mmCIF file of C-alpha atoms and ligand atoms in Angstrom:
data_model
loop_
_atom_site.group_PDB
_atom_site.id
_atom_site.type_symbol
_atom_site.label_atom_id
_atom_site.label_comp_id
_atom_site.label_asym_id
_atom_site.label_seq_id
_atom_site.Cartn_x
_atom_site.Cartn_y
_atom_site.Cartn_z
ATOM 1 C CA MET A 1 59.209 231.732 28.001
ATOM 2 C CA GLY A 2 55.741 232.451 26.642
ATOM 3 C CA VAL A 3 52.556 230.710 27.605
ATOM 4 C CA ARG A 4 52.700 227.200 26.204
ATOM 5 C CA ARG A 5 50.358 226.277 23.428
ATOM 6 C CA ARG A 6 48.318 223.147 23.731
ATOM 7 C CA ASP A 7 48.483 220.815 20.784
ATOM 8 C CA ARG A 8 45.146 219.348 21.676
ATOM 9 C CA PRO A 9 41.965 221.005 22.802
ATOM 10 C CA GLY A 10 40.304 219.603 25.886
ATOM 11 C CA LEU A 11 42.571 219.784 28.883
ATOM 12 C CA PRO A 12 43.115 223.208 30.458
ATOM 13 C CA LEU A 13 46.757 223.636 31.477
ATOM 14 C CA VAL A 14 48.621 225.257 34.366
ATOM 15 C CA SER A 15 50.067 227.676 31.810
ATOM 16 C CA ASP A 16 46.558 228.979 31.049
ATOM 17 C CA LEU A 17 46.298 230.587 34.492
ATOM 18 C CA GLU A 18 47.610 233.607 36.318
ATOM 19 C CA LEU A 19 49.568 231.954 39.117
ATOM 20 C CA ARG A 20 51.235 234.637 41.202
ATOM 21 C CA SER A 21 50.354 234.408 44.909
ATOM 22 C CA ARG A 22 47.857 231.647 44.249
ATOM 23 C CA ARG A 23 47.916 228.429 46.198
ATOM 24 C CA VAL A 24 48.155 225.484 43.782
ATOM 25 C CA PHE A 25 47.316 221.988 45.004
ATOM 26 C CA LEU A 26 49.568 219.929 42.722
ATOM 27 C CA ARG A 27 48.770 216.208 42.615
ATOM 28 C CA ALA A 28 51.870 214.471 41.301
ATOM 29 C CA ASP A 29 52.738 210.794 41.016
ATOM 30 C CA LEU A 30 55.810 210.485 43.222
ATOM 31 C CA ASN A 31 55.163 206.806 43.836
ATOM 32 C CA VAL A 32 58.748 205.681 43.280
ATOM 33 C CA PRO A 33 60.100 202.210 44.044
ATOM 34 C CA LEU A 34 61.973 202.088 47.379
ATOM 35 C CA ARG A 35 64.713 199.696 48.415
ATOM 36 C CA ASP A 36 65.901 199.698 52.048
ATOM 37 C CA GLY A 37 64.260 203.086 52.588
ATOM 38 C CA ARG A 38 66.024 204.650 49.608
ATOM 39 C CA ILE A 39 64.663 205.699 46.240
ATOM 40 C CA ALA A 40 65.508 202.877 43.829
ATOM 41 C CA ASP A 41 64.464 204.699 40.653
ATOM 42 C CA PRO A 42 63.883 208.490 40.643
ATOM 43 C CA THR A 43 62.277 208.622 37.167
ATOM 44 C CA ARG A 44 58.889 209.771 38.455
ATOM 45 C CA ILE A 45 60.435 212.471 40.646
ATOM 46 C CA HIS A 46 62.379 213.853 37.686
ATOM 47 C CA ALA A 47 59.276 213.725 35.523
ATOM 48 C CA SER A 48 57.333 215.838 38.016
ATOM 49 C CA GLN A 49 59.939 218.623 38.137
ATOM 50 C CA GLU A 50 58.835 220.536 35.071
ATOM 51 C CA THR A 51 55.418 221.541 36.380
ATOM 52 C CA LEU A 52 56.686 222.108 39.911
ATOM 53 C CA ALA A 53 59.485 224.391 38.702
ATOM 54 C CA TYR A 54 57.140 226.265 36.375
ATOM 55 C CA LEU A 55 54.625 226.957 39.157
ATOM 56 C CA ARG A 56 57.323 228.214 41.518
ATOM 57 C CA GLU A 57 58.935 230.410 38.854
ATOM 58 C CA ARG A 58 55.562 231.989 38.238
ATOM 59 C CA GLY A 59 55.153 232.826 41.906
ATOM 60 C CA ALA A 60 52.564 230.200 42.838
ATOM 61 C CA ARG A 61 52.476 228.745 46.357
ATOM 62 C CA VAL A 62 52.661 225.025 45.748
ATOM 63 C CA VAL A 63 51.040 222.340 47.906
ATOM 64 C CA LEU A 64 52.470 219.150 46.411
ATOM 65 C CA ALA A 65 50.759 215.826 47.126
ATOM 66 C CA SER A 66 51.249 212.168 46.245
ATOM 67 C CA HIS A 67 50.741 208.654 47.472
ATOM 68 C CA LEU A 68 53.543 206.149 47.992
ATOM 69 C CA GLY A 69 53.034 202.407 47.957
ATOM 70 C CA ARG A 70 50.090 200.693 49.580
ATOM 71 C CA PRO A 71 49.736 201.727 53.226
ATOM 72 C CA CYS A 72 46.035 200.811 52.874
ATOM 73 C CA GLY A 73 44.639 203.679 54.916
ATOM 74 C CA SER A 74 46.900 203.651 57.943
ATOM 75 C CA VAL A 75 50.141 205.381 58.866
ATOM 76 C CA VAL A 76 53.037 203.173 57.776
ATOM 77 C CA PRO A 77 56.282 204.956 58.712
ATOM 78 C CA GLU A 78 58.260 203.111 56.013
ATOM 79 C CA LEU A 79 55.970 204.696 53.414
ATOM 80 C CA SER A 80 56.519 208.264 54.573
ATOM 81 C CA LEU A 81 57.353 210.704 51.777
ATOM 82 C CA THR A 82 60.471 211.796 53.715
ATOM 83 C CA PRO A 83 62.996 210.501 51.121
ATOM 84 C CA ILE A 84 61.009 212.178 48.343
ATOM 85 C CA ALA A 85 60.897 215.541 50.150
ATOM 86 C CA GLU A 86 64.649 215.282 50.686
ATOM 87 C CA SER A 87 65.224 214.486 47.038
ATOM 88 C CA LEU A 88 63.091 217.467 45.966
ATOM 89 C CA GLY A 89 64.617 219.733 48.608
ATOM 90 C CA ILE A 90 61.242 220.915 49.917
ATOM 91 C CA PRO A 91 59.749 220.596 53.411
ATOM 92 C CA LEU A 92 57.448 217.702 54.278
ATOM 93 C CA LEU A 93 54.322 218.428 56.328
ATOM 94 C CA PRO A 94 53.327 215.838 58.960
ATOM 95 C CA ASP A 95 49.981 214.997 57.341
ATOM 96 C CA SER A 96 47.904 215.706 54.233
ATOM 97 C CA VAL A 97 44.996 217.408 56.020
ATOM 98 C CA GLY A 98 44.308 219.069 59.377
ATOM 99 C CA PRO A 99 44.937 222.350 61.215
ATOM 100 C CA GLU A 100 48.728 222.037 61.281
ATOM 101 C CA VAL A 101 48.804 221.516 57.522
ATOM 102 C CA GLU A 102 46.431 224.455 56.979
ATOM 103 C CA ARG A 103 48.627 226.744 59.072
ATOM 104 C CA ALA A 104 51.736 225.748 57.119
ATOM 105 C CA VAL A 105 49.953 226.321 53.813
ATOM 106 C CA ASP A 106 48.715 229.748 54.968
ATOM 107 C CA ALA A 107 52.299 230.713 55.770
ATOM 108 C CA LEU A 108 53.574 229.934 52.244
ATOM 109 C CA ARG A 109 55.024 232.799 50.268
ATOM 110 C CA ASP A 110 55.168 233.239 46.495
ATOM 111 C CA GLY A 111 57.394 230.581 44.941
ATOM 112 C CA ASP A 112 57.394 228.358 48.042
ATOM 113 C CA ALA A 113 56.490 224.668 47.932
ATOM 114 C CA VAL A 114 55.630 222.093 50.583
ATOM 115 C CA LEU A 115 54.980 218.385 50.271
ATOM 116 C CA LEU A 116 52.042 216.762 52.048
ATOM 117 C CA GLU A 117 52.544 213.400 53.754
ATOM 118 C CA ASN A 118 51.379 210.204 51.986
ATOM 119 C CA LEU A 119 47.744 210.675 50.927
ATOM 120 C CA ARG A 120 47.009 206.982 51.375
ATOM 121 C CA PHE A 121 47.676 207.163 55.117
ATOM 122 C CA HIS A 122 43.965 208.131 55.112
ATOM 123 C CA PRO A 123 41.487 205.461 53.972
ATOM 124 C CA GLU A 124 39.292 208.278 52.588
ATOM 125 C CA GLU A 125 41.810 208.876 49.785
ATOM 126 C CA GLU A 126 41.254 205.557 48.001
ATOM 127 C CA ALA A 127 37.578 205.556 49.001
ATOM 128 C CA ASN A 128 37.246 208.912 47.210
ATOM 129 C CA HIS A 129 35.410 210.261 50.255
ATOM 130 C CA PRO A 130 33.805 213.630 49.445
ATOM 131 C CA ASP A 131 34.675 215.229 52.830
ATOM 132 C CA PHE A 132 38.316 214.295 52.425
ATOM 133 C CA ALA A 133 38.304 215.558 48.824
ATOM 134 C CA ALA A 134 36.827 218.862 50.032
ATOM 135 C CA ARG A 135 39.462 219.194 52.768
ATOM 136 C CA LEU A 136 42.238 218.634 50.224
ATOM 137 C CA ALA A 137 40.628 221.112 47.817
ATOM 138 C CA ARG A 138 40.596 223.823 50.503
ATOM 139 C CA LEU A 139 44.405 223.728 50.579
ATOM 140 C CA GLY A 140 44.515 225.292 47.100
ATOM 141 C CA ASP A 141 42.952 228.059 45.038
ATOM 142 C CA VAL A 142 43.724 225.959 41.983
ATOM 143 C CA TYR A 143 43.885 222.186 41.565
ATOM 144 C CA ALA A 144 46.524 220.895 39.155
ATOM 145 C CA ASN A 145 46.729 217.229 38.231
ATOM 146 C CA ASP A 146 50.074 215.990 36.939
ATOM 147 C CA ALA A 147 49.707 212.417 38.252
ATOM 148 C CA PHE A 148 49.165 210.525 35.005
ATOM 149 C CA GLY A 149 50.206 207.219 36.603
ATOM 150 C CA THR A 150 47.311 207.459 39.079
ATOM 151 C CA CYS A 151 44.590 208.824 36.783
ATOM 152 C CA HIS A 152 43.061 205.377 36.299
ATOM 153 C CA ARG A 153 42.070 205.447 39.981
ATOM 154 C CA ALA A 154 38.984 207.362 41.120
ATOM 155 C CA HIS A 155 40.555 208.582 44.345
ATOM 156 C CA ALA A 156 39.906 211.752 46.360
ATOM 157 C CA SER A 157 43.078 213.521 45.185
ATOM 158 C CA THR A 158 42.704 212.569 41.518
ATOM 159 C CA THR A 159 38.961 212.697 40.972
ATOM 160 C CA GLY A 160 36.784 213.798 43.914
ATOM 161 C CA ILE A 161 38.816 216.956 44.506
ATOM 162 C CA VAL A 162 38.004 218.378 41.079
ATOM 163 C CA ALA A 163 34.369 219.105 41.910
ATOM 164 C CA HIS A 164 35.424 220.953 45.079
ATOM 165 C CA SER A 165 38.031 223.137 43.356
ATOM 166 C CA LYS A 166 37.323 226.541 41.840
ATOM 167 C CA GLN A 167 39.739 225.823 38.994
ATOM 168 C CA ALA A 168 41.128 222.509 37.825
ATOM 169 C CA VAL A 169 43.910 222.123 35.273
ATOM 170 C CA ALA A 170 46.460 219.614 34.001
ATOM 171 C CA GLY A 171 50.217 219.776 34.529
ATOM 172 C CA PHE A 172 52.697 219.446 31.665
ATOM 173 C CA LEU A 173 53.508 215.782 32.316
ATOM 174 C CA LEU A 174 49.858 214.756 32.283
ATOM 175 C CA ASP A 175 49.276 216.746 29.113
ATOM 176 C CA ARG A 176 52.299 215.202 27.390
ATOM 177 C CA GLU A 177 51.361 211.655 28.388
ATOM 178 C CA VAL A 178 47.827 212.118 27.131
ATOM 179 C CA SER A 179 48.728 213.704 23.804
ATOM 180 C CA THR A 180 51.498 211.189 23.127
ATOM 181 C CA LEU A 181 49.596 208.060 24.111
ATOM 182 C CA ALA A 182 46.485 209.258 22.252
ATOM 183 C CA ARG A 183 48.402 208.650 19.045
ATOM 184 C CA LEU A 184 48.688 204.933 19.857
ATOM 185 C CA ARG A 185 45.139 204.787 21.108
ATOM 186 C CA ASP A 186 43.536 206.500 18.130
ATOM 187 C CA THR A 187 45.732 206.197 15.049
ATOM 188 C CA PRO A 188 48.537 203.690 15.577
ATOM 189 C CA GLU A 189 50.726 203.282 12.522
ATOM 190 C CA ARG A 190 50.480 199.739 11.263
ATOM 191 C CA PRO A 191 51.666 197.116 11.789
ATOM 192 C CA TYR A 192 51.032 197.898 15.456
ATOM 193 C CA VAL A 193 52.784 195.459 17.800
ATOM 194 C CA CYS A 194 51.934 195.139 21.504
ATOM 195 C CA ILE A 195 54.440 193.375 23.735
ATOM 196 C CA LEU A 196 52.974 192.342 27.060
ATOM 197 C CA GLY A 197 54.828 190.755 29.908
ATOM 198 C CA GLY A 198 54.997 190.979 33.663
ATOM 199 C CA ALA A 199 53.736 188.827 36.412
ATOM 200 C CA LYS A 200 49.964 188.672 36.343
ATOM 201 C CA VAL A 201 47.326 188.209 33.684
ATOM 202 C CA SER A 202 44.639 189.120 36.194
ATOM 203 C CA ASP A 203 46.115 192.619 36.639
ATOM 204 C CA LYS A 204 45.818 193.296 32.957
ATOM 205 C CA LEU A 205 43.124 191.000 31.621
ATOM 206 C CA SER A 206 40.261 193.442 31.294
ATOM 207 C CA VAL A 207 42.305 195.897 29.288
ATOM 208 C CA LEU A 208 43.992 193.168 27.248
ATOM 209 C CA GLU A 209 40.760 192.526 25.383
ATOM 210 C CA ALA A 210 40.642 196.105 24.134
ATOM 211 C CA LEU A 211 44.337 196.200 23.281
ATOM 212 C CA VAL A 212 44.187 192.922 21.406
ATOM 213 C CA ARG A 213 41.443 194.358 19.201
ATOM 214 C CA LYS A 214 43.586 197.364 18.298
ATOM 215 C CA ALA A 215 46.891 195.557 17.686
ATOM 216 C CA ASP A 216 48.041 193.661 14.586
ATOM 217 C CA LEU A 217 50.353 191.430 16.603
ATOM 218 C CA VAL A 218 50.369 190.661 20.335
ATOM 219 C CA ILE A 219 53.579 189.246 21.768
ATOM 220 C CA VAL A 220 53.122 187.706 25.199
ATOM 221 C CA GLY A 221 56.094 187.056 27.452
ATOM 222 C CA GLY A 222 56.894 187.101 31.141
ATOM 223 C CA ALA A 223 55.030 184.956 33.612
ATOM 224 C CA MET A 224 51.843 185.870 31.755
ATOM 225 C CA ALA A 225 52.936 183.738 28.808
ATOM 226 C CA TYR A 226 52.509 180.461 30.707
ATOM 227 C CA THR A 227 48.802 180.984 31.219
ATOM 228 C CA PHE A 228 48.522 181.489 27.451
ATOM 229 C CA LEU A 229 50.708 178.462 26.681
ATOM 230 C CA LEU A 230 48.605 176.356 29.032
ATOM 231 C CA ALA A 231 45.535 177.541 27.111
ATOM 232 C CA GLN A 232 47.183 176.127 23.973
ATOM 233 C CA GLY A 233 47.571 172.785 25.709
ATOM 234 C CA GLU A 234 51.293 173.052 26.394
ATOM 235 C CA LYS A 235 52.980 171.803 29.541
ATOM 236 C CA VAL A 236 54.401 174.597 31.679
ATOM 237 C CA GLY A 237 55.910 172.693 34.599
ATOM 238 C CA ARG A 238 55.899 174.729 37.783
ATOM 239 C CA SER A 239 55.917 178.113 36.026
ATOM 240 C CA LEU A 240 53.601 180.817 37.358
ATOM 241 C CA VAL A 241 50.094 180.336 35.966
ATOM 242 C CA GLU A 242 46.639 181.627 36.751
ATOM 243 C CA THR A 243 44.611 178.505 36.048
ATOM 244 C CA ASP A 244 41.284 180.308 36.407
ATOM 245 C CA LEU A 245 42.250 182.633 33.557
ATOM 246 C CA VAL A 246 43.085 179.911 31.031
ATOM 247 C CA PRO A 247 39.647 180.170 29.337
ATOM 248 C CA ALA A 248 40.003 183.950 29.075
ATOM 249 C CA ALA A 249 43.472 183.566 27.546
ATOM 250 C CA ALA A 250 42.091 181.046 25.054
ATOM 251 C CA ALA A 251 39.284 183.430 24.096
ATOM 252 C CA LEU A 252 41.749 186.274 23.535
ATOM 253 C CA MET A 253 43.799 184.128 21.184
ATOM 254 C CA GLN A 254 40.662 183.319 19.186
ATOM 255 C CA SER A 255 39.800 186.959 18.616
ATOM 256 C CA GLY A 256 41.494 187.070 15.197
ATOM 257 C CA THR A 257 44.575 189.060 16.183
ATOM 258 C CA GLU A 258 47.869 187.291 15.641
ATOM 259 C CA PHE A 259 49.647 186.149 18.838
ATOM 260 C CA LEU A 260 53.297 185.278 19.290
ATOM 261 C CA LEU A 261 54.044 183.150 22.366
ATOM 262 C CA PRO A 262 57.491 181.981 23.509
ATOM 263 C CA SER A 263 58.746 178.922 21.629
ATOM 264 C CA ASP A 264 61.741 178.340 23.885
ATOM 265 C CA HIS A 265 62.458 179.125 27.515
ATOM 266 C CA VAL A 266 65.135 179.696 30.077
ATOM 267 C CA VAL A 267 64.112 177.355 32.894
ATOM 268 C CA ALA A 268 65.522 176.653 36.340
ATOM 269 C CA ASP A 269 64.837 174.340 39.264
ATOM 270 C CA SER A 270 63.512 177.345 41.199
ATOM 271 C CA PRO A 271 63.544 181.159 40.888
ATOM 272 C CA GLY A 272 66.245 181.332 43.582
ATOM 273 C CA ASP A 273 68.564 178.965 41.736
ATOM 274 C CA PRO A 274 69.972 180.831 38.707
ATOM 275 C CA GLY A 275 72.870 178.348 38.637
ATOM 276 C CA SER A 276 70.469 175.715 37.329
ATOM 277 C CA ALA A 277 69.379 177.879 34.365
ATOM 278 C CA ARG A 278 69.170 176.144 30.987
ATOM 279 C CA THR A 279 67.458 176.747 27.657
ATOM 280 C CA LEU A 280 64.769 174.301 26.531
ATOM 281 C CA GLU A 281 61.896 174.142 24.069
ATOM 282 C CA ARG A 282 59.696 172.151 26.413
ATOM 283 C CA ILE A 283 59.350 172.966 30.071
ATOM 284 C CA PRO A 284 60.079 169.902 32.251
ATOM 285 C CA ALA A 285 57.443 169.013 34.850
ATOM 286 C CA ARG A 286 59.626 169.980 37.794
ATOM 287 C CA ALA A 287 61.134 173.156 36.268
ATOM 288 C CA VAL A 288 59.981 176.736 36.302
ATOM 289 C CA ALA A 289 60.302 178.956 33.211
ATOM 290 C CA LEU A 290 61.794 182.328 34.075
ATOM 291 C CA ASP A 291 62.642 183.950 30.742
ATOM 292 C CA ILE A 292 62.089 183.680 27.012
ATOM 293 C CA GLY A 293 64.756 181.697 25.201
ATOM 294 C CA PRO A 294 67.160 182.845 22.433
ATOM 295 C CA ARG A 295 64.953 181.661 19.564
ATOM 296 C CA THR A 296 62.002 183.634 20.926
ATOM 297 C CA ARG A 297 64.235 186.688 21.380
ATOM 298 C CA ALA A 298 65.317 186.453 17.734
ATOM 299 C CA GLU A 299 61.696 186.042 16.588
ATOM 300 C CA ILE A 300 60.652 189.140 18.520
ATOM 301 C CA GLU A 301 63.543 191.165 17.154
ATOM 302 C CA THR A 302 62.576 190.168 13.610
ATOM 303 C CA ARG A 303 58.976 191.183 14.163
ATOM 304 C CA LEU A 304 60.112 194.508 15.596
ATOM 305 C CA THR A 305 62.056 195.377 12.450
ATOM 306 C CA SER A 306 58.835 195.362 10.413
ATOM 307 C CA ALA A 307 56.650 197.118 13.002
ATOM 308 C CA ALA A 308 55.493 200.710 12.494
ATOM 309 C CA SER A 309 54.446 201.267 16.100
ATOM 310 C CA VAL A 310 55.186 199.330 19.274
ATOM 311 C CA PHE A 311 53.720 199.434 22.770
ATOM 312 C CA TRP A 312 55.573 197.509 25.476
ATOM 313 C CA ASN A 313 54.474 196.871 29.042
ATOM 314 C CA GLY A 314 55.894 194.295 31.421
ATOM 315 C CA PRO A 315 59.273 192.504 31.535
ATOM 316 C CA LEU A 316 59.642 189.238 29.611
ATOM 317 C CA GLY A 317 61.257 187.370 32.462
ATOM 318 C CA LEU A 318 62.400 187.521 36.062
ATOM 319 C CA PHE A 319 64.712 190.329 34.967
ATOM 320 C CA GLU A 320 65.822 191.280 38.493
ATOM 321 C CA THR A 321 67.832 188.034 38.649
ATOM 322 C CA PRO A 322 70.442 187.402 35.916
ATOM 323 C CA PRO A 323 70.583 185.416 33.704
ATOM 324 C CA PHE A 324 66.786 185.753 33.513
ATOM 325 C CA ASP A 325 67.162 189.354 32.301
ATOM 326 C CA ALA A 326 68.381 188.444 28.812
ATOM 327 C CA GLY A 327 64.924 188.387 27.191
ATOM 328 C CA THR A 328 63.892 191.732 28.652
ATOM 329 C CA ARG A 329 67.217 193.292 27.644
ATOM 330 C CA ALA A 330 66.927 191.932 24.114
ATOM 331 C CA VAL A 331 63.454 193.418 23.750
ATOM 332 C CA ALA A 332 64.644 196.764 25.109
ATOM 333 C CA GLN A 333 67.450 196.707 22.539
ATOM 334 C CA GLY A 334 65.057 195.660 19.779
ATOM 335 C CA LEU A 335 62.848 198.659 20.546
ATOM 336 C CA ALA A 336 65.829 200.998 20.689
ATOM 337 C CA ARG A 337 67.019 199.792 17.264
ATOM 338 C CA SER A 338 63.566 199.771 15.684
ATOM 339 C CA SER A 339 62.521 202.554 13.318
ATOM 340 C CA ALA A 340 58.950 202.153 14.596
ATOM 341 C CA TYR A 341 57.270 204.634 16.929
ATOM 342 C CA THR A 342 58.055 203.086 20.324
ATOM 343 C CA VAL A 343 56.358 203.501 23.699
ATOM 344 C CA VAL A 344 57.409 201.760 26.919
ATOM 345 C CA ALA A 345 55.139 201.860 29.971
ATOM 346 C CA GLY A 346 55.370 200.422 33.480
ATOM 347 C CA GLY A 347 57.786 200.834 36.360
ATOM 348 C CA ASP A 348 59.588 197.544 35.859
ATOM 349 C CA SER A 349 59.809 197.823 32.073
ATOM 350 C CA LEU A 350 61.178 201.360 32.352
ATOM 351 C CA ALA A 351 63.733 200.241 34.930
ATOM 352 C CA ALA A 352 64.914 197.597 32.451
ATOM 353 C CA VAL A 353 65.210 200.193 29.673
ATOM 354 C CA ALA A 354 67.005 202.614 31.994
ATOM 355 C CA SER A 355 69.468 200.023 33.276
ATOM 356 C CA ALA A 356 70.368 199.185 29.669
ATOM 357 C CA GLY A 357 70.961 202.908 29.042
ATOM 358 C CA LEU A 358 68.379 202.919 26.243
ATOM 359 C CA GLY A 359 65.856 205.487 27.512
ATOM 360 C CA LYS A 360 66.832 208.139 24.962
ATOM 361 C CA ARG A 361 66.260 205.763 22.056
ATOM 362 C CA ILE A 362 62.631 205.084 22.953
ATOM 363 C CA ASP A 363 60.129 207.607 21.549
ATOM 364 C CA HIS A 364 58.082 207.801 24.729
ATOM 365 C CA CYS A 365 58.838 206.401 28.171
ATOM 366 C CA SER A 366 55.488 206.623 29.951
ATOM 367 C CA THR A 367 55.417 207.180 33.701
ATOM 368 C CA GLY A 368 52.175 205.211 33.895
ATOM 369 C CA GLY A 369 51.870 201.441 34.172
ATOM 370 C CA GLY A 370 48.231 200.468 34.613
ATOM 371 C CA ALA A 371 47.166 203.974 33.598
ATOM 372 C CA SER A 372 49.054 203.762 30.284
ATOM 373 C CA LEU A 373 47.672 200.314 29.520
ATOM 374 C CA GLU A 374 44.122 201.434 30.198
ATOM 375 C CA PHE A 375 44.532 204.658 28.242
ATOM 376 C CA VAL A 376 46.095 202.993 25.199
ATOM 377 C CA GLY A 377 43.403 200.304 25.376
ATOM 378 C CA GLY A 378 40.768 203.045 25.103
ATOM 379 C CA ARG A 379 39.423 203.076 28.665
ATOM 380 C CA PRO A 380 38.333 206.429 30.114
ATOM 381 C CA LEU A 381 40.577 207.346 33.074
ATOM 382 C CA PRO A 382 38.504 208.817 35.960
ATOM 383 C CA GLY A 383 41.102 211.508 36.749
ATOM 384 C CA LEU A 384 41.076 212.719 33.150
ATOM 385 C CA VAL A 385 37.318 212.484 32.809
ATOM 386 C CA ALA A 386 36.913 214.707 35.885
ATOM 387 C CA LEU A 387 39.292 217.339 34.476
ATOM 388 C CA GLU A 388 37.695 217.272 31.043
ATOM 389 C CA ALA A 389 34.242 217.648 32.550
ATOM 390 C CA ARG A 390 35.387 220.894 34.160
ATOM 391 C CA ALA A 391 37.022 222.240 30.990
HETATM 392 P P1 ADP B 401 55.406 196.614 34.979
HETATM 393 O O1 ADP B 401 55.812 197.196 36.321
HETATM 394 O O2 ADP B 401 56.426 196.951 33.905
HETATM 395 O O3 ADP B 401 54.010 196.975 34.595
HETATM 396 P P2 ADP B 401 54.643 194.062 36.166
HETATM 397 O O4 ADP B 401 54.646 194.731 37.502
HETATM 398 O O5 ADP B 401 53.369 193.623 35.593
HETATM 399 O O6 ADP B 401 55.443 195.001 35.110
HETATM 400 O O7 ADP B 401 55.540 192.734 36.267
HETATM 401 C C1 ADP B 401 56.864 192.787 36.635
HETATM 402 C C2 ADP B 401 57.288 191.549 37.371
HETATM 403 O O8 ADP B 401 57.046 190.366 36.614
HETATM 404 C C3 ADP B 401 58.775 191.565 37.644
HETATM 405 O O9 ADP B 401 58.979 191.544 39.048
HETATM 406 C C4 ADP B 401 59.289 190.280 36.986
HETATM 407 O O10 ADP B 401 60.313 189.640 37.706
HETATM 408 C C5 ADP B 401 58.055 189.414 36.955
HETATM 409 N N1 ADP B 401 58.171 188.334 35.958
HETATM 410 C C6 ADP B 401 58.262 188.438 34.627
HETATM 411 N N2 ADP B 401 58.403 187.243 34.049
HETATM 412 C C7 ADP B 401 58.408 186.317 35.050
HETATM 413 C C8 ADP B 401 58.518 184.885 35.103
HETATM 414 N N3 ADP B 401 58.659 184.173 33.993
HETATM 415 N N4 ADP B 401 58.432 184.300 36.309
HETATM 416 C C9 ADP B 401 58.298 185.034 37.434
HETATM 417 N N5 ADP B 401 58.186 186.370 37.455
HETATM 418 C C10 ADP B 401 58.254 187.017 36.277
HETATM 419 MG MG1 MG B 402 55.340 196.555 38.345
#
């Protein structure tokens, strides 16, 4: 296998370097969903294998690092990377910095790899503290960033570390995410349809404005839709809404881009009562809407047949609880059938695509959620900016 060519100037790659006997600090995004202490979806672990395997084959000594969940700067045993180390078959060190870690890293031989413990057990990681970044940087001769899903965060291991490292490069996953998503960011084929769902408008609002400007059609589903429907003066019963964001939703819909909101709903008496599910065009005062209805599904599928590119983030309903998964499944199938260039981003959306067995029929399944949204919306990602500045 020869040295890989980059299809885009800008990011230096792991394959640009001589790696034998060099310690490589590899920042990956191994932040997988856990259920009862087990890995619920290994997609991100699989996605990180290519760079890890390449480094080891080339004789590098790999110091692999990631965060997991939100321990918020203290040691939370349930958020240990133990299950991830087991899944990768490499040893876990007891911390991410300190003398014991340094000794273990010094003892590595060519082709070895170790995994550091959860970076976010230290508050300095999310604070991007320069001393912590320098301590992490000292564990490697080379810094390699493959953590696309975390590049929108200016943390010590994604951003601060770059300035303290002699060499800083991108891994193959990061490079592929960037070059693939750049196509949607810069030259989307039109009509360009964005489908946005999920739980919270507030999570996504600031990047929505940029996305809405780029898209020809914005389809809003999921809990987010009810804030938009409320902004149109509709009654939404007890569905999830963010009342303070109603004016922002109204402003977005006045920006000139076409919006498609749900015109029928699967409602229930409460999210825990799927037995009471029924389809209605108007949401009763005491009901909560938990999925898009069949007419909306059909409308979305029609619009997908004429799209040239599609970006989808966020499930269209409470898809973890059948029957409220029908809308999300229908959209996943619509994307799989579509001849458009299709990109799906976000942990929950990808899980829905994977559980329907449709992953192979999507052009790009992005490992990023927030990072993909921000990138496609045109926001600079601090982790990428830091790497590019060093290039
Ligand atoms: P992603 O991980 O794909 O970026 P989000 O994390 O933003 O997506 O949102 C996913 C969550 O939104 C899921 O847990 C889903 O159940 C929830 N959700 C979607 N629609 C609704 C709804 N109508 N009511 C309640 N929760 C919803
Ligand atoms: Mg999510």
